[in-house]
Every structure is written in structure tokens, then in C-alpha cells.
Amino acid sequence: MTTIYFISNKEQESSVEVKQTIIGEVKSFFSDKHIQVAYSSPEREAIERIKPFTDSIRQPIYLVEEFSERKLGNIEIDRFAYEIEQWERPEYKAPSGESLLEVQERMIDGLQMLVNKEAGKTVIVSTHSVALATVINFFDESFGYRDCVRMNQMKPYMVKFDFDGEVCIGIEEIIGMGKN
């Protein structure tokens, strides 16, 4: 079995103090999970979220572009309306931006790469909220806009995926963290 823990956070709304608390909680939570490999979006906030933990287990963090956050592009309406429009019509995107379908496709490509490359291992992936929401939506189509809003309120948001070969056999939201 391959276990992949995804972790995300809405960085722009977190103070330095909250970020430090999150980093400590992440390090503590994963201390007994036997993480063998660590991956991250190349964005600084995602790397910083898991670096103290990976340093403590002497593991490098492999950067994967597929785990980057969605590119918003040139939004011509307010962000709230844009978010709703994207969840209602996943192919919708602003000029020079990405649709949720495009984000989902690259996130699933990255996930499938991990499942094949790291078969039988326990892996941590630091990514971003909307990008992670598209992965959950891929396996559970009922996961949508309201769920994405809820996950943004959890700092950090974590979800565990279990795979038997290439088949996802379980998804578990990690509860108990993110009350910051």
C-alpha cells in the first residue's frame, strides 16, 4: 500500500505567528508517520510548511511543478465571484489563468507519478488549497466550492490517500489540527 499525505494552507491569510504554530503542528503530527519521501510545490510557502519536519528526518524535499497552485490570470470580476464561477463551470478560466479542470489534470498527473514512483512508501506532499481541492474532487465529485471554503478555514488542511497499486482505496481528512 502507498500512503500519501497532502497538506495545504491558505498562506496569504496566515500571520507569522500562525505559520510558526502550523509548522510545529506539522512536525509533531508527522513525527510518528514513518514518512519516507517528501514532495512540494516549488512555491516558498509550501516548502517552508514541511521543511522543519523534513530536516528533522533528514529527508530532502523534491519540488514538483504539478503541485503548484492554480494560476489565477487576469480576473475581470471579483475574486469571490470568480471562485464560484470556476466551481460551477470547471472549464472556466481568466485570460492567462488556469481552469479547475487544467489544475486537476496536472495535479492528478503528479499524483499518478508519485503512486508509481513511490509504490509501497509513505509520502508527504505540500501543496495549495485549490489545487488539493481538485484532487479530492477527482475522487469524490461531491467535493466542491463549499468544501474548498471549509478547507481554507483549517490551517493546515490535511488529507490522507491510500492506494493499492494505482487504485485509491481510501481518503481520510485529518481532523484535530487547524484550529488556528
mmCIF file of C-alpha atoms in Angstrom:
data_model
loop_
_atom_site.group_PDB
_atom_site.id
_atom_site.type_symbol
_atom_site.label_atom_id
_atom_site.label_comp_id
_atom_site.label_asym_id
_atom_site.label_seq_id
_atom_site.Cartn_x
_atom_site.Cartn_y
_atom_site.Cartn_z
ATOM 1 C CA MET A 1 0.000 0.000 0.000
ATOM 2 C CA THR A 2 1.117 3.533 -0.784
ATOM 3 C CA THR A 3 0.070 6.307 1.587
ATOM 4 C CA ILE A 4 0.204 9.935 0.517
ATOM 5 C CA TYR A 5 -0.458 12.762 2.948
ATOM 6 C CA PHE A 6 -1.326 16.050 1.266
ATOM 7 C CA ILE A 7 -1.072 19.223 3.302
ATOM 8 C CA SER A 8 -2.208 22.700 2.288
ATOM 9 C CA ASN A 9 -2.820 26.075 3.828
ATOM 10 C CA LYS A 10 -4.184 29.418 2.715
ATOM 11 C CA GLU A 11 -0.862 31.185 3.234
ATOM 12 C CA GLN A 12 -1.817 34.748 2.404
ATOM 13 C CA GLU A 13 -4.207 34.853 5.346
ATOM 14 C CA SER A 14 -1.781 33.482 7.936
ATOM 15 C CA SER A 15 0.283 35.668 10.224
ATOM 16 C CA VAL A 16 3.903 34.787 11.005
ATOM 17 C CA GLU A 17 2.799 33.557 14.436
ATOM 18 C CA VAL A 18 0.131 31.277 12.943
ATOM 19 C CA LYS A 19 2.585 29.963 10.338
ATOM 20 C CA GLN A 20 5.072 29.049 13.099
ATOM 21 C CA THR A 21 2.311 27.237 15.012
ATOM 22 C CA ILE A 22 1.324 25.346 11.870
ATOM 23 C CA ILE A 23 4.933 24.323 11.195
ATOM 24 C CA GLY A 24 5.202 22.992 14.764
ATOM 25 C CA GLU A 25 1.920 21.081 14.465
ATOM 26 C CA VAL A 26 3.006 19.572 11.155
ATOM 27 C CA LYS A 27 6.336 18.445 12.591
ATOM 28 C CA SER A 28 4.608 16.912 15.615
ATOM 29 C CA PHE A 29 1.844 15.201 13.628
ATOM 30 C CA PHE A 30 4.190 13.554 11.151
ATOM 31 C CA SER A 31 6.826 12.538 13.705
ATOM 32 C CA ASP A 32 5.395 9.001 14.005
ATOM 33 C CA LYS A 33 4.044 8.541 10.458
ATOM 34 C CA HIS A 34 7.234 6.991 9.030
ATOM 35 C CA ILE A 35 7.409 9.410 6.110
ATOM 36 C CA GLN A 36 9.935 8.104 3.590
ATOM 37 C CA VAL A 37 9.738 10.742 0.851
ATOM 38 C CA ALA A 38 8.736 14.424 0.747
ATOM 39 C CA TYR A 39 7.456 16.443 -2.206
ATOM 40 C CA SER A 40 6.307 20.023 -2.508
ATOM 41 C CA SER A 41 5.058 22.665 -4.820
ATOM 42 C CA PRO A 42 8.002 24.895 -5.729
ATOM 43 C CA GLU A 43 6.344 27.900 -4.037
ATOM 44 C CA ARG A 44 8.214 29.110 -0.932
ATOM 45 C CA GLU A 45 5.253 28.837 1.454
ATOM 46 C CA ALA A 46 4.652 25.194 0.588
ATOM 47 C CA ILE A 47 8.315 24.308 1.092
ATOM 48 C CA GLU A 48 8.530 26.191 4.396
ATOM 49 C CA ARG A 49 5.443 24.359 5.687
ATOM 50 C CA ILE A 50 7.245 20.985 5.755
ATOM 51 C CA LYS A 51 10.958 21.891 5.821
ATOM 52 C CA PRO A 52 11.432 21.731 9.620
ATOM 53 C CA PHE A 53 9.861 18.278 9.581
ATOM 54 C CA THR A 54 11.906 17.011 6.632
ATOM 55 C CA ASP A 55 15.064 18.442 8.208
ATOM 56 C CA SER A 56 14.274 16.509 11.400
ATOM 57 C CA ILE A 57 14.096 13.221 9.473
ATOM 58 C CA ARG A 58 16.993 14.168 7.173
ATOM 59 C CA GLN A 59 14.944 13.903 4.001
ATOM 60 C CA PRO A 60 15.195 16.225 1.016
ATOM 61 C CA ILE A 61 12.116 17.882 -0.424
ATOM 62 C CA TYR A 62 11.580 17.135 -4.108
ATOM 63 C CA LEU A 63 9.941 20.023 -5.951
ATOM 64 C CA VAL A 64 7.221 19.158 -8.447
ATOM 65 C CA GLU A 65 5.611 21.795 -10.678
ATOM 66 C CA GLU A 66 2.421 19.735 -10.936
ATOM 67 C CA PHE A 67 1.714 20.506 -7.264
ATOM 68 C CA SER A 68 1.704 24.293 -7.811
ATOM 69 C CA GLU A 69 -1.352 26.396 -7.027
ATOM 70 C CA ARG A 70 -3.752 27.388 -9.760
ATOM 71 C CA LYS A 71 -2.740 30.340 -11.893
ATOM 72 C CA LEU A 72 -5.475 32.930 -11.472
ATOM 73 C CA GLY A 73 -4.701 35.001 -14.553
ATOM 74 C CA ASN A 74 -6.299 38.385 -15.206
ATOM 75 C CA ILE A 75 -9.504 38.257 -13.202
ATOM 76 C CA GLU A 76 -12.087 40.710 -14.546
ATOM 77 C CA ILE A 77 -14.669 40.068 -11.812
ATOM 78 C CA ASP A 78 -14.255 39.997 -8.031
ATOM 79 C CA ARG A 79 -12.381 37.007 -6.627
ATOM 80 C CA PHE A 80 -15.395 35.621 -4.768
ATOM 81 C CA ALA A 81 -17.489 35.541 -7.957
ATOM 82 C CA TYR A 82 -14.554 34.076 -9.870
ATOM 83 C CA GLU A 83 -14.158 31.222 -7.355
ATOM 84 C CA ILE A 84 -17.849 30.348 -7.563
ATOM 85 C CA GLU A 85 -17.817 30.515 -11.365
ATOM 86 C CA GLN A 86 -14.849 28.143 -11.528
ATOM 87 C CA TRP A 87 -16.534 25.559 -9.305
ATOM 88 C CA GLU A 88 -19.808 25.837 -11.249
ATOM 89 C CA ARG A 89 -18.017 25.614 -14.615
ATOM 90 C CA PRO A 90 -14.649 23.858 -14.058
ATOM 91 C CA GLU A 91 -13.500 24.685 -17.592
ATOM 92 C CA TYR A 92 -13.871 28.446 -16.920
ATOM 93 C CA LYS A 93 -10.697 30.493 -16.623
ATOM 94 C CA ALA A 94 -9.499 34.075 -16.809
ATOM 95 C CA PRO A 95 -7.123 35.152 -19.561
ATOM 96 C CA SER A 96 -3.650 33.683 -18.858
ATOM 97 C CA GLY A 97 -5.111 31.671 -15.978
ATOM 98 C CA GLU A 98 -5.928 28.015 -15.413
ATOM 99 C CA SER A 99 -9.295 26.332 -15.223
ATOM 100 C CA LEU A 100 -10.000 23.935 -12.371
ATOM 101 C CA LEU A 101 -10.021 21.131 -14.944
ATOM 102 C CA GLU A 102 -6.497 22.072 -16.035
ATOM 103 C CA VAL A 103 -5.322 22.227 -12.423
ATOM 104 C CA GLN A 104 -6.958 18.893 -11.679
ATOM 105 C CA GLU A 105 -5.336 17.264 -14.710
ATOM 106 C CA ARG A 106 -1.812 18.333 -13.747
ATOM 107 C CA MET A 107 -2.360 17.509 -10.059
ATOM 108 C CA ILE A 108 -3.593 14.021 -10.952
ATOM 109 C CA ASP A 109 -0.608 13.596 -13.304
ATOM 110 C CA GLY A 110 1.675 14.446 -10.379
ATOM 111 C CA LEU A 111 -0.214 12.129 -8.043
ATOM 112 C CA GLN A 112 -0.066 9.229 -10.504
ATOM 113 C CA MET A 113 3.678 9.806 -10.902
ATOM 114 C CA LEU A 114 4.067 9.535 -7.112
ATOM 115 C CA VAL A 115 1.892 6.450 -6.811
ATOM 116 C CA ASN A 116 4.026 4.689 -9.432
ATOM 117 C CA LYS A 117 7.435 6.017 -8.385
ATOM 118 C CA GLU A 118 6.942 5.691 -4.617
ATOM 119 C CA ALA A 119 4.891 2.477 -4.541
ATOM 120 C CA GLY A 120 4.691 0.973 -1.087
ATOM 121 C CA LYS A 121 6.006 4.094 0.662
ATOM 122 C CA THR A 122 4.555 6.769 2.910
ATOM 123 C CA VAL A 123 4.858 10.198 1.310
ATOM 124 C CA ILE A 124 4.131 13.797 2.310
ATOM 125 C CA VAL A 125 3.174 16.414 -0.305
ATOM 126 C CA SER A 126 2.917 20.117 0.490
ATOM 127 C CA THR A 127 0.636 21.896 -1.949
ATOM 128 C CA HIS A 128 -2.070 24.578 -2.052
ATOM 129 C CA SER A 129 -5.753 24.622 -1.166
ATOM 130 C CA VAL A 130 -7.471 24.945 -4.542
ATOM 131 C CA ALA A 131 -5.003 22.561 -6.178
ATOM 132 C CA LEU A 132 -5.632 19.973 -3.456
ATOM 133 C CA ALA A 133 -9.393 20.519 -3.667
ATOM 134 C CA THR A 134 -9.281 19.479 -7.328
ATOM 135 C CA VAL A 135 -7.584 16.204 -6.357
ATOM 136 C CA ILE A 136 -10.246 15.425 -3.771
ATOM 137 C CA ASN A 137 -12.928 16.351 -6.326
ATOM 138 C CA PHE A 138 -11.382 13.892 -8.815
ATOM 139 C CA PHE A 139 -12.083 11.011 -6.411
ATOM 140 C CA ASP A 140 -15.250 12.477 -4.868
ATOM 141 C CA GLU A 141 -17.286 14.609 -7.287
ATOM 142 C CA SER A 142 -19.457 15.882 -4.435
ATOM 143 C CA PHE A 143 -16.453 17.814 -3.084
ATOM 144 C CA GLY A 144 -16.983 21.348 -4.353
ATOM 145 C CA TYR A 145 -16.874 25.043 -3.630
ATOM 146 C CA ARG A 146 -18.290 24.888 -0.085
ATOM 147 C CA ASP A 147 -15.808 22.150 0.825
ATOM 148 C CA CYS A 148 -12.972 24.245 -0.586
ATOM 149 C CA VAL A 149 -14.064 27.194 1.556
ATOM 150 C CA ARG A 150 -14.209 24.916 4.623
ATOM 151 C CA MET A 151 -10.752 23.504 3.962
ATOM 152 C CA ASN A 152 -9.369 27.058 3.701
ATOM 153 C CA GLN A 153 -10.567 27.640 7.262
ATOM 154 C CA MET A 154 -8.489 24.724 8.530
ATOM 155 C CA LYS A 155 -4.863 25.688 8.992
ATOM 156 C CA PRO A 156 -3.352 23.453 7.857
ATOM 157 C CA TYR A 157 -5.690 21.212 5.900
ATOM 158 C CA MET A 158 -4.505 17.616 5.596
ATOM 159 C CA VAL A 159 -5.871 14.616 3.807
ATOM 160 C CA LYS A 160 -4.531 11.073 3.595
ATOM 161 C CA PHE A 161 -4.869 8.975 0.435
ATOM 162 C CA ASP A 162 -4.260 5.222 0.469
ATOM 163 C CA PHE A 163 -3.532 3.385 -2.767
ATOM 164 C CA ASP A 164 -3.440 -0.300 -3.594
ATOM 165 C CA GLY A 165 -1.363 -0.188 -6.738
ATOM 166 C CA GLU A 166 -2.874 2.640 -8.768
ATOM 167 C CA VAL A 167 -6.328 2.358 -7.182
ATOM 168 C CA CYS A 168 -7.307 4.826 -4.459
ATOM 169 C CA ILE A 169 -8.831 2.713 -1.698
ATOM 170 C CA GLY A 170 -9.289 5.378 0.943
ATOM 171 C CA ILE A 171 -9.384 9.102 1.571
ATOM 172 C CA GLU A 172 -9.294 10.429 5.123
ATOM 173 C CA GLU A 173 -9.477 14.050 6.185
ATOM 174 C CA ILE A 174 -7.168 14.693 9.119
ATOM 175 C CA ILE A 175 -9.175 16.280 11.931
ATOM 176 C CA GLY A 176 -7.714 17.807 15.066
ATOM 177 C CA MET A 177 -5.278 20.234 13.529
ATOM 178 C CA GLY A 178 -6.064 23.576 12.030
ATOM 179 C CA LYS A 179 -7.887 25.303 14.831
ATOM 180 C CA ASN A 180 -5.648 28.375 14.489
#
